[in-house]
Coordinates of C-alpha atoms in Angstrom, one line a residue:
M26 CA -198.1 -67.6 -117.6
L27 CA -201.0 -68.0 -115.2
L28 CA -198.8 -67.0 -112.2
T29 CA -198.3 -63.5 -113.5
R30 CA -202.0 -63.0 -113.6
I31 CA -202.4 -63.7 -109.9
K32 CA -202.3 -60.4 -108.1
G33 CA -204.3 -61.5 -105.1
P34 CA -206.1 -64.5 -103.7
R35 CA -209.4 -63.7 -105.4
D36 CA -207.8 -64.1 -108.8
L37 CA -207.8 -67.8 -108.1
D38 CA -211.6 -67.9 -108.1
R39 CA -211.7 -67.6 -111.9
L40 CA -209.4 -70.6 -112.6
S41 CA -210.7 -74.0 -113.7
Q42 CA -209.4 -77.2 -112.1
E43 CA -207.2 -77.7 -115.1
E44 CA -205.8 -74.2 -114.8
L45 CA -205.2 -74.7 -111.1
E46 CA -203.0 -77.7 -111.9
R47 CA -201.1 -75.7 -114.4
L48 CA -200.6 -72.9 -111.9
A49 CA -199.3 -75.4 -109.3
A50 CA -196.7 -76.6 -111.8
E51 CA -195.7 -73.0 -112.7
I52 CA -195.2 -72.2 -109.0
R53 CA -192.9 -75.1 -108.5
T54 CA -190.8 -74.1 -111.5
F55 CA -190.7 -70.5 -110.2
L56 CA -189.6 -71.6 -106.7
V57 CA -186.8 -73.8 -108.0
D58 CA -185.5 -71.1 -110.3
A59 CA -185.8 -68.3 -107.7
V60 CA -184.6 -70.0 -104.6
S61 CA -181.7 -71.6 -106.3
K62 CA -180.4 -68.1 -107.0
T63 CA -180.8 -66.7 -103.5
G64 CA -181.0 -69.6 -101.1
G65 CA -183.9 -70.2 -98.8
H66 CA -186.5 -72.7 -97.7
L67 CA -187.2 -74.7 -100.8
G68 CA -188.4 -78.2 -99.8
P69 CA -191.2 -77.0 -97.4
N70 CA -192.6 -74.7 -100.1
L71 CA -192.6 -77.3 -102.8
G72 CA -194.7 -79.5 -100.5
V73 CA -197.5 -77.0 -99.9
V74 CA -198.3 -75.6 -103.4
E75 CA -201.7 -77.2 -103.8
L76 CA -202.6 -76.8 -100.1
T77 CA -201.9 -73.1 -100.2
I78 CA -203.9 -72.7 -103.4
A79 CA -206.8 -74.5 -101.8
L80 CA -206.6 -72.4 -98.7
H81 CA -206.8 -69.2 -100.6
R82 CA -209.7 -70.4 -102.7
V83 CA -211.7 -71.4 -99.7
F84 CA -210.9 -68.7 -97.3
D85 CA -211.1 -64.9 -97.9
S86 CA -207.8 -63.5 -96.7
P87 CA -207.2 -61.0 -95.1
K88 CA -210.8 -60.9 -93.6
D89 CA -210.3 -64.6 -92.8
K90 CA -207.0 -65.3 -91.0
V91 CA -204.8 -67.8 -92.8
L92 CA -202.0 -68.5 -90.4
F93 CA -198.8 -70.5 -91.0
D94 CA -196.8 -72.1 -88.2
T95 CA -193.1 -71.3 -88.4
G96 CA -193.7 -69.6 -91.7
H97 CA -190.9 -71.2 -93.7
Q98 CA -193.5 -72.7 -96.0
A99 CA -195.1 -69.3 -96.8
Y100 CA -193.3 -68.6 -100.1
V101 CA -196.4 -69.9 -102.1
H102 CA -198.6 -67.7 -99.9
K103 CA -196.5 -64.7 -100.9
L104 CA -196.8 -65.5 -104.6
L105 CA -200.6 -65.8 -104.3
T106 CA -200.9 -62.5 -102.4
G107 CA -199.1 -60.3 -105.0
R108 CA -195.4 -60.7 -104.1
Q109 CA -193.7 -62.3 -107.1
D110 CA -190.4 -60.4 -107.0
F111 CA -188.1 -63.0 -105.4
G112 CA -184.9 -61.5 -106.7
G113 CA -184.0 -60.0 -103.3
L114 CA -185.4 -62.8 -101.2
R115 CA -183.9 -62.7 -97.7
T116 CA -181.6 -59.8 -98.6
K117 CA -181.7 -56.2 -97.4
G118 CA -184.7 -54.4 -98.8
G119 CA -186.1 -57.6 -100.4
L120 CA -188.7 -60.1 -99.3
S121 CA -188.4 -61.7 -95.9
G122 CA -188.0 -65.4 -95.8
Y123 CA -191.0 -65.6 -93.4
P124 CA -194.4 -63.9 -93.3
S125 CA -193.9 -60.2 -92.6
R126 CA -196.6 -57.7 -91.5
A127 CA -194.6 -54.9 -93.1
E128 CA -195.0 -56.6 -96.5
S129 CA -198.6 -57.5 -96.7
E130 CA -202.0 -57.4 -94.9
H131 CA -202.2 -61.1 -95.6
D132 CA -199.3 -61.9 -93.3
V133 CA -200.5 -62.3 -89.8
I134 CA -197.7 -64.0 -87.8
E135 CA -194.0 -63.3 -88.4
N136 CA -192.5 -65.1 -85.4
S137 CA -190.7 -68.1 -87.0
H138 CA -190.5 -70.2 -83.9
A139 CA -192.5 -73.4 -84.2
S140 CA -195.6 -74.7 -82.5
T141 CA -197.1 -71.2 -81.8
V142 CA -199.8 -71.1 -84.5
L143 CA -202.5 -72.8 -82.6
G144 CA -202.2 -70.4 -79.7
W145 CA -202.6 -67.5 -82.2
A146 CA -205.5 -69.2 -83.9
D147 CA -207.2 -69.8 -80.5
G148 CA -206.9 -66.1 -79.8
F149 CA -208.2 -65.0 -83.2
A150 CA -211.2 -67.4 -82.9
K151 CA -212.0 -66.0 -79.4
A152 CA -211.8 -62.5 -80.7
N153 CA -214.2 -63.3 -83.5
E154 CA -216.6 -64.8 -80.9
V155 CA -216.3 -61.8 -78.5
L156 CA -216.7 -59.2 -81.2
G157 CA -219.5 -61.0 -83.0
K158 CA -217.6 -61.5 -86.3
E159 CA -219.6 -64.5 -87.4
D160 CA -218.5 -64.2 -91.0
H161 CA -214.8 -64.3 -90.1
H162 CA -212.9 -67.5 -90.2
V163 CA -209.6 -68.8 -88.9
A164 CA -207.4 -71.4 -90.6
A165 CA -204.1 -72.5 -89.0
V166 CA -201.6 -74.6 -90.9
I167 CA -199.3 -76.6 -88.6
G168 CA -196.8 -79.3 -89.7
D169 CA -196.6 -82.7 -88.0
G170 CA -193.1 -81.7 -86.8
A171 CA -194.5 -78.6 -85.0
L172 CA -197.1 -80.8 -83.3
T173 CA -194.2 -82.3 -81.3
G174 CA -194.0 -79.0 -79.4
G175 CA -195.8 -78.7 -76.1
M176 CA -197.3 -75.3 -76.9
A177 CA -199.3 -76.9 -79.7
W178 CA -200.9 -79.3 -77.3
E179 CA -201.6 -76.6 -74.7
A180 CA -203.5 -74.8 -77.4
L181 CA -205.3 -77.9 -78.6
N182 CA -206.5 -78.5 -75.0
N183 CA -208.1 -75.1 -75.0
I184 CA -209.4 -75.2 -78.5
A185 CA -211.1 -78.6 -77.9
A186 CA -212.9 -77.2 -74.9
A187 CA -214.9 -74.7 -77.0
K188 CA -216.9 -77.1 -79.1
D189 CA -219.0 -74.3 -80.7
R190 CA -216.2 -72.0 -81.6
P191 CA -215.3 -72.3 -85.3
L192 CA -211.6 -72.9 -86.1
V193 CA -210.0 -74.9 -88.9
I194 CA -206.6 -76.6 -88.1
V195 CA -204.8 -77.9 -91.1
V196 CA -202.2 -80.6 -90.2
N197 CA -199.6 -80.5 -93.0
D198 CA -198.3 -84.0 -92.6
N199 CA -195.1 -84.7 -94.5
E200 CA -193.5 -86.9 -91.9
R201 CA -190.8 -84.3 -91.3
S202 CA -189.7 -81.1 -89.5
Y203 CA -186.1 -80.6 -90.6
G204 CA -185.6 -84.4 -90.8
P205 CA -188.1 -87.2 -90.2
T206 CA -190.5 -86.5 -87.4
I207 CA -189.7 -88.4 -84.2
G208 CA -191.9 -89.7 -81.4
G209 CA -195.3 -91.2 -80.5
L210 CA -197.3 -88.6 -82.4
A211 CA -195.3 -89.3 -85.5
N212 CA -196.1 -93.0 -85.1
H213 CA -199.8 -92.3 -84.7
L214 CA -199.9 -90.1 -87.8
A215 CA -198.0 -92.8 -89.7
T216 CA -200.8 -95.2 -88.7
L217 CA -203.4 -92.8 -90.1
R218 CA -201.4 -92.3 -93.3
T219 CA -201.0 -96.0 -94.0
T220 CA -204.4 -97.3 -92.8
D221 CA -207.0 -97.1 -95.6
G222 CA -209.0 -100.1 -94.5
Y223 CA -211.8 -97.9 -93.2
E224 CA -212.2 -95.9 -96.4
R225 CA -212.2 -99.0 -98.6
F226 CA -214.7 -100.8 -96.2
L227 CA -217.1 -97.8 -96.2
A228 CA -216.9 -97.4 -100.0
R229 CA -217.6 -101.0 -100.7
G230 CA -220.3 -101.1 -98.1
K231 CA -222.0 -98.0 -99.6
D232 CA -222.1 -99.6 -103.1
L233 CA -223.5 -102.8 -101.8
L234 CA -226.1 -101.4 -99.4
E235 CA -227.4 -98.7 -101.8
R236 CA -228.2 -101.5 -104.2
T237 CA -230.1 -103.4 -101.6
P238 CA -233.9 -102.6 -101.8
V239 CA -235.8 -101.0 -98.9
V240 CA -233.4 -101.4 -96.1
G241 CA -230.1 -100.7 -97.9
K242 CA -230.0 -96.9 -97.7
P243 CA -231.2 -96.6 -94.1
L244 CA -228.8 -99.2 -93.0
Y245 CA -225.9 -97.5 -94.7
E246 CA -226.8 -94.2 -93.0
T247 CA -226.9 -95.9 -89.7
L248 CA -223.4 -97.4 -90.2
H249 CA -222.1 -94.1 -91.5
G250 CA -223.5 -92.4 -88.3
A251 CA -221.4 -94.9 -86.3
K252 CA -218.3 -93.7 -88.2
K253 CA -216.2 -93.0 -85.1
G254 CA -216.7 -96.5 -83.7
L255 CA -215.9 -98.1 -87.1
K256 CA -212.8 -95.9 -87.4
D257 CA -211.6 -96.8 -84.0
F258 CA -212.1 -100.5 -84.9
I259 CA -210.6 -100.4 -88.4
A260 CA -208.1 -97.5 -88.2
P261 CA -206.8 -96.4 -84.7
Q262 CA -207.3 -92.7 -85.3
G263 CA -209.4 -91.6 -82.5
M264 CA -206.9 -89.3 -80.8
F265 CA -208.1 -86.0 -82.3
E266 CA -211.8 -86.9 -82.0
D267 CA -211.3 -88.1 -78.4
L268 CA -210.1 -84.5 -77.7
G269 CA -213.4 -83.3 -79.0
L270 CA -212.1 -82.2 -82.4
K271 CA -213.9 -83.0 -85.6
Y272 CA -211.5 -84.9 -87.8
I273 CA -211.4 -84.9 -91.7
G274 CA -208.9 -87.0 -93.5
P275 CA -206.4 -88.1 -94.3
I276 CA -206.6 -86.0 -97.5
D277 CA -204.2 -86.1 -100.5
G278 CA -202.4 -82.8 -100.0
H279 CA -201.6 -82.5 -103.7
D280 CA -205.2 -82.9 -104.9
I281 CA -206.6 -79.4 -105.1
E282 CA -210.2 -80.5 -105.6
A283 CA -210.1 -82.9 -102.6
L284 CA -208.5 -80.2 -100.5
E285 CA -211.1 -77.6 -101.4
S286 CA -213.9 -80.1 -100.6
A287 CA -212.4 -80.9 -97.2
L288 CA -211.7 -77.3 -96.3
Q289 CA -215.2 -76.2 -97.3
R290 CA -216.7 -78.9 -95.1
A291 CA -214.5 -77.8 -92.2
K292 CA -215.3 -74.1 -92.8
R293 CA -219.0 -74.8 -92.6
F294 CA -218.7 -76.7 -89.3
S295 CA -219.6 -74.8 -86.1
G296 CA -216.7 -75.9 -84.0
P297 CA -213.0 -76.8 -84.2
V298 CA -212.0 -79.2 -87.0
I299 CA -208.8 -81.0 -87.9
V300 CA -208.1 -81.4 -91.6
H301 CA -205.3 -83.9 -92.0
C302 CA -203.4 -83.4 -95.3
L303 CA -200.7 -85.7 -96.6
T304 CA -198.0 -83.8 -98.5
Q305 CA -194.5 -84.6 -99.8
K306 CA -191.7 -82.2 -98.8
G307 CA -189.7 -81.2 -101.9
R308 CA -192.4 -82.5 -104.3
G309 CA -191.8 -81.9 -108.0
Y310 CA -188.0 -81.4 -107.7
E311 CA -186.1 -84.6 -107.9
P312 CA -182.9 -83.5 -106.1
A313 CA -185.0 -82.4 -103.1
V314 CA -187.1 -85.6 -103.1
Q315 CA -183.9 -87.7 -103.2
D316 CA -182.3 -85.7 -100.3
E317 CA -182.9 -88.0 -97.4
A318 CA -181.4 -85.7 -94.8
D319 CA -184.0 -82.9 -95.0
R320 CA -185.5 -82.8 -98.5
F321 CA -183.8 -79.4 -99.2
H322 CA -185.4 -77.9 -96.1
A323 CA -183.1 -74.9 -96.5
V324 CA -180.5 -74.4 -99.2
G325 CA -177.8 -72.0 -100.2
V326 CA -177.2 -70.9 -103.8
I327 CA -177.5 -74.1 -105.9
H328 CA -177.4 -75.3 -109.5
P329 CA -181.2 -75.6 -110.3
D330 CA -180.6 -78.6 -112.5
T331 CA -178.6 -80.7 -110.1
G332 CA -179.4 -79.2 -106.7
L333 CA -175.6 -79.1 -106.0
P334 CA -174.1 -76.0 -104.2
V335 CA -172.5 -73.4 -106.4
S336 CA -169.6 -73.0 -104.0
T337 CA -168.2 -75.0 -101.1
D338 CA -167.7 -73.0 -97.9
A339 CA -164.7 -73.3 -95.6
A340 CA -165.1 -75.1 -92.3
S341 CA -168.0 -73.8 -90.3
W342 CA -168.4 -73.4 -86.5
T343 CA -171.0 -76.1 -86.6
S344 CA -168.7 -78.6 -88.4
V345 CA -165.9 -77.9 -85.9
F346 CA -168.3 -78.7 -83.1
A347 CA -169.6 -81.8 -85.0
D348 CA -166.1 -83.3 -85.3
E349 CA -165.2 -82.6 -81.6
M350 CA -168.4 -84.2 -80.4
V351 CA -167.4 -87.4 -82.1
K352 CA -164.0 -87.4 -80.4
L353 CA -165.7 -86.7 -77.0
G354 CA -168.1 -89.5 -77.5
R355 CA -165.2 -91.9 -78.3
D356 CA -163.3 -90.8 -75.1
R357 CA -166.2 -90.7 -72.7
K358 CA -169.0 -93.2 -72.7
D359 CA -171.1 -91.0 -70.5
I360 CA -171.4 -88.3 -73.1
V361 CA -174.9 -88.2 -74.7
A362 CA -176.4 -85.7 -77.2
I363 CA -179.8 -84.1 -77.4
T364 CA -181.4 -82.3 -80.3
A365 CA -184.8 -80.6 -80.7
A366 CA -185.7 -81.9 -84.2
M367 CA -182.5 -80.4 -85.7
L368 CA -180.0 -83.2 -85.8
Q369 CA -178.2 -82.1 -89.0
P370 CA -178.4 -78.2 -88.6
V371 CA -176.8 -78.3 -85.2
G372 CA -174.0 -80.7 -86.2
L373 CA -175.0 -83.9 -84.4
K374 CA -175.4 -86.2 -87.4
K375 CA -171.9 -87.5 -87.2
F376 CA -172.3 -88.2 -83.4
A377 CA -175.6 -90.0 -84.1
D378 CA -174.0 -92.1 -86.8
A379 CA -171.1 -93.0 -84.5
Y380 CA -173.1 -93.5 -81.3
P381 CA -176.7 -94.2 -82.3
D382 CA -177.6 -95.3 -78.7
R383 CA -176.4 -92.0 -77.2
I384 CA -178.5 -89.5 -79.3
F385 CA -181.9 -88.3 -78.3
D386 CA -184.2 -86.3 -80.6
V387 CA -186.9 -84.8 -78.5
G388 CA -188.8 -83.1 -81.3
I389 CA -189.6 -79.4 -81.3
A390 CA -189.7 -79.4 -77.6
E391 CA -186.8 -77.4 -76.1
Q392 CA -188.4 -77.2 -72.7
H393 CA -188.7 -81.0 -72.4
G394 CA -185.2 -81.4 -73.8
A395 CA -183.7 -79.2 -71.1
T396 CA -185.5 -81.0 -68.3
S397 CA -184.8 -84.4 -69.8
A398 CA -181.1 -83.4 -69.8
A399 CA -181.4 -82.7 -66.1
G400 CA -182.7 -86.2 -65.6
L401 CA -179.9 -87.7 -67.7
A402 CA -177.3 -85.7 -65.7
S403 CA -178.8 -86.8 -62.4
G404 CA -178.7 -90.4 -63.7
G405 CA -175.0 -90.3 -64.3
A406 CA -174.7 -89.2 -68.0
H407 CA -173.3 -85.9 -69.2
P408 CA -175.8 -84.5 -71.8
V409 CA -174.8 -82.1 -74.5
F410 CA -177.9 -80.3 -75.8
A411 CA -177.1 -78.6 -79.1
V412 CA -179.7 -75.9 -80.1
Y413 CA -179.9 -72.6 -82.0
A414 CA -179.3 -69.7 -79.6
T415 CA -182.6 -68.2 -80.4
F416 CA -184.5 -71.4 -79.5
L417 CA -182.9 -71.7 -76.0
N418 CA -185.0 -68.7 -75.1
R419 CA -188.0 -71.1 -75.0
A420 CA -186.4 -73.3 -72.3
F421 CA -185.2 -70.6 -69.9
D422 CA -187.4 -71.7 -67.0
Q423 CA -186.1 -75.3 -67.4
V424 CA -182.5 -74.2 -67.5
L425 CA -183.1 -72.1 -64.3
M426 CA -185.3 -74.3 -62.2
D427 CA -184.5 -77.9 -63.4
V428 CA -180.9 -77.7 -64.5
A429 CA -179.3 -74.9 -62.4
L430 CA -181.3 -75.3 -59.2
H431 CA -180.5 -79.0 -59.1
K432 CA -176.8 -78.4 -60.0
C433 CA -176.9 -80.7 -63.0
G434 CA -173.9 -81.1 -65.2
V435 CA -175.6 -80.3 -68.5
T436 CA -173.8 -78.6 -71.4
F437 CA -175.8 -76.4 -73.8
V438 CA -174.2 -75.7 -77.1
L439 CA -175.7 -72.6 -78.8
D440 CA -175.3 -72.5 -82.5
R441 CA -176.0 -69.3 -84.5
A442 CA -175.4 -67.0 -81.6
G443 CA -175.3 -63.3 -82.2
V444 CA -176.4 -61.7 -85.5
T445 CA -177.4 -64.3 -88.0
G446 CA -178.8 -62.0 -90.6
T447 CA -180.8 -63.3 -93.5
D448 CA -183.4 -65.2 -91.4
G449 CA -184.5 -62.0 -89.8
A450 CA -185.6 -60.9 -86.3
S451 CA -186.7 -64.1 -84.8
H452 CA -183.5 -66.0 -85.6
N453 CA -180.8 -63.6 -84.4
G454 CA -179.2 -65.3 -81.3
M455 CA -178.9 -61.9 -79.5
W456 CA -180.5 -62.6 -76.2
D457 CA -178.7 -65.7 -74.7
M458 CA -175.9 -63.9 -72.9
S459 CA -178.4 -61.5 -71.3
I460 CA -181.0 -64.1 -70.3
L461 CA -178.4 -66.5 -68.9
Q462 CA -176.6 -63.9 -66.8
V463 CA -179.3 -64.3 -64.2
V464 CA -178.9 -68.1 -63.8
P465 CA -176.9 -68.9 -60.6
G466 CA -173.9 -71.1 -61.0
L467 CA -174.1 -71.2 -64.8
R468 CA -170.8 -70.9 -66.7
L469 CA -170.8 -69.4 -70.2
A470 CA -168.0 -69.7 -72.8
A471 CA -167.7 -67.7 -76.0
P472 CA -164.9 -69.2 -78.1
R473 CA -163.1 -66.9 -80.5
D474 CA -161.9 -69.5 -83.0
A475 CA -162.0 -73.2 -83.8
E476 CA -159.2 -74.1 -81.4
Q477 CA -160.9 -72.4 -78.6
L478 CA -164.3 -74.0 -79.5
R479 CA -162.6 -77.4 -79.1
A480 CA -160.9 -76.5 -75.9
Q481 CA -163.9 -74.9 -74.2
L482 CA -166.2 -77.6 -75.2
N483 CA -163.9 -80.1 -73.5
E484 CA -163.7 -77.8 -70.4
A485 CA -167.5 -77.5 -70.3
V486 CA -168.2 -81.3 -70.2
L487 CA -165.8 -81.6 -67.3
V488 CA -168.2 -79.6 -65.1
K489 CA -170.5 -81.9 -63.2
D490 CA -172.2 -79.6 -60.7
A491 CA -173.6 -76.8 -62.8
P492 CA -174.9 -76.0 -66.3
T493 CA -172.3 -74.9 -68.9
V494 CA -172.9 -73.1 -72.1
V495 CA -170.7 -72.8 -75.2
R496 CA -172.0 -70.4 -77.9
F497 CA -170.7 -69.7 -81.4
S498 CA -171.7 -67.9 -84.5
K499 CA -173.3 -68.9 -87.8
G500 CA -171.2 -69.6 -90.8
V501 CA -167.5 -69.9 -91.5
V502 CA -165.1 -70.0 -88.6
G503 CA -162.4 -67.4 -89.0
P504 CA -158.6 -67.8 -88.7
A505 CA -157.0 -68.7 -85.4
V506 CA -156.4 -65.8 -83.1
P507 CA -153.4 -66.7 -80.9
A508 CA -153.0 -65.5 -77.3
I509 CA -149.7 -63.8 -76.4
G510 CA -150.2 -64.2 -72.7
K511 CA -152.6 -65.0 -69.9
I512 CA -154.0 -63.0 -66.9
G513 CA -156.1 -65.1 -64.6
G514 CA -158.2 -67.2 -66.8
M515 CA -158.2 -64.6 -69.6
D516 CA -156.2 -64.7 -72.8
V517 CA -154.2 -61.6 -73.7
L518 CA -154.5 -61.0 -77.4
R519 CA -152.6 -57.7 -77.6
R520 CA -150.6 -55.4 -75.4
P521 CA -149.7 -51.8 -76.1
A522 CA -146.8 -51.4 -78.6
D523 CA -144.9 -49.1 -76.2
E524 CA -144.3 -49.5 -72.5
V525 CA -146.8 -47.3 -70.6
T526 CA -147.5 -47.1 -66.9
R527 CA -151.2 -46.9 -67.4
P528 CA -152.5 -47.9 -70.9
D529 CA -155.5 -45.9 -72.2
V530 CA -158.0 -48.7 -73.1
L531 CA -158.7 -52.2 -71.8
L532 CA -160.7 -53.8 -74.6
V533 CA -162.7 -56.9 -73.6
S534 CA -163.4 -59.0 -76.7
V535 CA -166.2 -61.5 -76.6
G536 CA -166.1 -64.6 -78.7
A537 CA -165.9 -64.4 -82.5
L538 CA -165.5 -60.6 -82.5
A539 CA -161.8 -61.0 -81.6
P540 CA -160.5 -60.2 -85.1
M541 CA -162.6 -57.0 -85.1
C542 CA -161.4 -56.0 -81.6
L543 CA -157.8 -56.4 -82.8
E544 CA -158.7 -54.2 -85.8
I545 CA -160.1 -51.6 -83.3
A546 CA -156.8 -51.7 -81.4
D547 CA -154.9 -51.1 -84.6
L548 CA -157.0 -48.1 -85.4
L549 CA -156.6 -46.7 -81.9
D550 CA -152.9 -47.2 -82.0
K551 CA -152.8 -45.0 -85.1
Q552 CA -154.4 -42.3 -83.0
G553 CA -151.8 -42.7 -80.3
I554 CA -154.2 -44.6 -78.0
S555 CA -152.6 -47.5 -76.2
T556 CA -154.8 -50.6 -75.9
T557 CA -154.7 -54.0 -74.2
V558 CA -157.1 -56.6 -75.7
V559 CA -158.2 -59.5 -73.6
D560 CA -160.5 -62.4 -74.3
P561 CA -162.2 -63.7 -71.1
R562 CA -163.0 -67.0 -72.8
W563 CA -165.5 -67.7 -70.0
V564 CA -167.7 -64.6 -69.8
K565 CA -169.8 -65.8 -66.9
P566 CA -168.8 -65.6 -64.2
V567 CA -166.6 -62.5 -64.8
D568 CA -163.0 -63.4 -64.2
E569 CA -161.7 -62.2 -60.9
A570 CA -158.6 -60.9 -62.5
L571 CA -160.5 -58.4 -64.7
A572 CA -161.2 -55.8 -62.0
P573 CA -157.6 -55.2 -61.0
L574 CA -156.6 -55.3 -64.7
A575 CA -159.2 -52.6 -65.4
D576 CA -158.0 -50.5 -62.5
R577 CA -154.6 -50.2 -64.4
H578 CA -156.3 -48.7 -67.5
R579 CA -158.0 -45.4 -68.1
V580 CA -161.1 -46.7 -69.7
V581 CA -162.7 -50.2 -70.2
V582 CA -164.5 -51.1 -73.5
T583 CA -166.5 -54.3 -74.0
V584 CA -167.5 -55.6 -77.4
E585 CA -170.1 -58.4 -77.8
D586 CA -172.4 -59.9 -80.4
N587 CA -175.3 -59.9 -78.0
S588 CA -177.9 -57.4 -76.8
R589 CA -176.3 -54.5 -74.8
S590 CA -179.1 -54.8 -72.3
G591 CA -178.0 -57.1 -69.5
G592 CA -175.2 -58.6 -71.6
V593 CA -171.5 -59.1 -70.9
G594 CA -170.8 -55.4 -70.7
S595 CA -173.4 -55.0 -68.0
A596 CA -171.9 -57.9 -66.0
V597 CA -168.4 -56.4 -66.3
A598 CA -169.7 -53.0 -65.2
Q599 CA -171.3 -54.6 -62.1
A600 CA -168.1 -56.6 -61.3
L601 CA -166.1 -53.3 -61.5
R602 CA -168.5 -51.6 -59.2
D603 CA -168.5 -54.4 -56.7
A604 CA -164.7 -54.3 -56.7
G605 CA -164.7 -50.5 -56.2
V606 CA -163.0 -49.9 -59.5
D607 CA -164.0 -46.5 -60.7
V608 CA -163.1 -46.2 -64.4
P609 CA -165.3 -45.2 -67.3
L610 CA -166.8 -48.2 -69.2
R611 CA -168.4 -48.3 -72.6
D612 CA -170.2 -51.3 -73.8
F613 CA -170.8 -52.0 -77.5
G614 CA -173.2 -54.6 -78.6
I615 CA -176.6 -55.1 -80.3
P616 CA -179.2 -52.4 -79.6
Q617 CA -182.4 -53.5 -77.9
R618 CA -184.6 -53.8 -81.0
F619 CA -185.7 -56.4 -83.5
L620 CA -183.3 -56.4 -86.5
D621 CA -184.5 -56.6 -90.1
H622 CA -183.2 -59.4 -92.4
A623 CA -180.0 -58.6 -94.2
T624 CA -176.5 -60.1 -94.4
R625 CA -174.6 -60.3 -91.1
K626 CA -172.1 -57.7 -92.4
E627 CA -175.0 -55.3 -93.4
V628 CA -176.7 -55.7 -90.0
M629 CA -173.4 -55.1 -88.1
A630 CA -172.8 -51.9 -90.1
E631 CA -176.4 -50.7 -89.5
I632 CA -176.1 -51.0 -85.8
G633 CA -172.6 -49.5 -85.6
L634 CA -170.9 -52.7 -84.5
T635 CA -167.9 -52.3 -86.8
A636 CA -164.2 -51.5 -86.1
P637 CA -164.3 -48.0 -87.5
D638 CA -167.5 -47.1 -85.7
I639 CA -166.3 -48.3 -82.3
A640 CA -162.7 -46.9 -82.7
R641 CA -164.2 -43.5 -83.5
Q642 CA -166.3 -43.4 -80.4
V643 CA -163.5 -44.7 -78.2
T644 CA -161.2 -42.1 -79.6
G645 CA -163.7 -39.4 -78.6
L646 CA -164.0 -40.8 -75.1
V647 CA -160.2 -40.8 -74.6
A648 CA -160.0 -37.3 -76.0
K649 CA -162.6 -36.2 -73.5
L650 CA -160.6 -37.7 -70.7
D651 CA -157.6 -35.7 -72.0
G652 CA -159.7 -32.6 -71.9
R653 CA -159.5 -32.1 -75.6
Y654 CA -163.3 -32.2 -76.1
D655 CA -165.9 -30.2 -74.2
S656 CA -168.6 -32.8 -74.8
E657 CA -168.7 -36.5 -75.1
P658 CA -169.8 -38.2 -78.3
A659 CA -172.6 -40.7 -78.2
A660 CA -171.4 -44.0 -76.6
A661 CA -173.3 -46.4 -78.9
V662 CA -175.8 -46.7 -81.6
D663 CA -179.1 -47.6 -80.0

């Protein structure tokens, strides 16, 4: 196999064009076989095989910086830079699903949030200029979907201003992000894709004029020099050039020779250049090509021959939300939904099918989505903005200053909150409950099961004068966790088995960790430690009944699937201080560090967020209160 002979990018230099085509076919076969066993981002990588080969033939990584936006299309890049063991892809100790600096000197950016690459590229190009690195080049690959993000255009504005600073921007145009790309930019790129009148006109003109004696060749060169005017007349593609960016394309993104030629021309240019490449997401794998939803953007374990899942999961948190949104839309005509280019992943496809006039895809533009939601709310609608928890980080200022300051009734639904696992550091939704604690008036719900998700979503959309947030985990929703009573707005999930005047522990369970908290209580009970378990349901603001309840216990313990820094535990501690309740409190959550990719269960074990770990530490704390230990064990793994 040719692929096994590729240990680094320079090994590509020895291959003929015919061998390069064979290599591309081998890579596609490898990807389908490997990713079908582990799951991962299949469609995007099948679409960039030839483009990645051409990039590494033209540019000299790692001296030259080859940057990938988002990074979910970097599997081919990994293969060409010496990483061909995909057996542990996205598992603990195996290859990351995104570029990773720990893996290779060829990996530059490992943040897998979209629309950032042009900012990185601008910085690297400036550094080359300042430090006199004239023989260093920067090539940034950005998808047409990522170009819907505002950051990309902020960067383009700066890049275009430096007309003599070399930088190659490769637009990987496959008409999609997760699903089909939406918006004005998408329409413009579609025009460029489908208008070949200019190229046909120029080719025919060249043939005719070069056969004309004396004046033919000079006249052709004059017309060719007027290229921009002709293009504007024949094909309306002046947008990039009007910004001051040299434009090359559109190029067939699956023609290695054409790609190399375009990239070489761009590399030689002394300023910023756009190379517009047309690619097909999922290319070479028929099940992906036929998948209209997202072309196998991300798959679980599948049968490689059919593309069908090996197993069918039980109901997920996302599917429960999806069904409830359809019911809400039926009952309330003012309910509208917003997605940031992730209609299917966040569960809004059913709503879109049922109410196509009430769904708005803003593209990869969470900031705009939040402010647009404020406008919708002020105009009389009630928007539900469904987004991954990690991506709401990008819209914090808009949540604070546009939604909350203006007391707008907007509901944010945060999918994949807490530890998500296999996608790695940038996809864990572990900051939302910390960040949102500082937003005045905002109310935040953390449902523990499917029934509570439905109930709290319905409660959230009733709020008209403040933002509301409903957050839930990735994956399968667990069994129902019934309440046995109520204190204030909190559900009581467990009381001490025996009547005691002052129970030892008040355990505050947040969201989907309720089953684990009940397990902790069982373990404590075996140690003779009496425990009350409550689920606040709405964790912001802290329920007024919590402080007096805490005062009737010897110690308070909070358990949350969120960063310990500034999270629910911190808010509960402040509420107890404000109420003058002086009881020891221990908060358990995610330590303040970036977490490596692994399964959710493995990550939780690594950070000590398991029932045995927590029960052991709480037992030590109670023992100290009883005077049985001279020193207190560590309160948490951090």
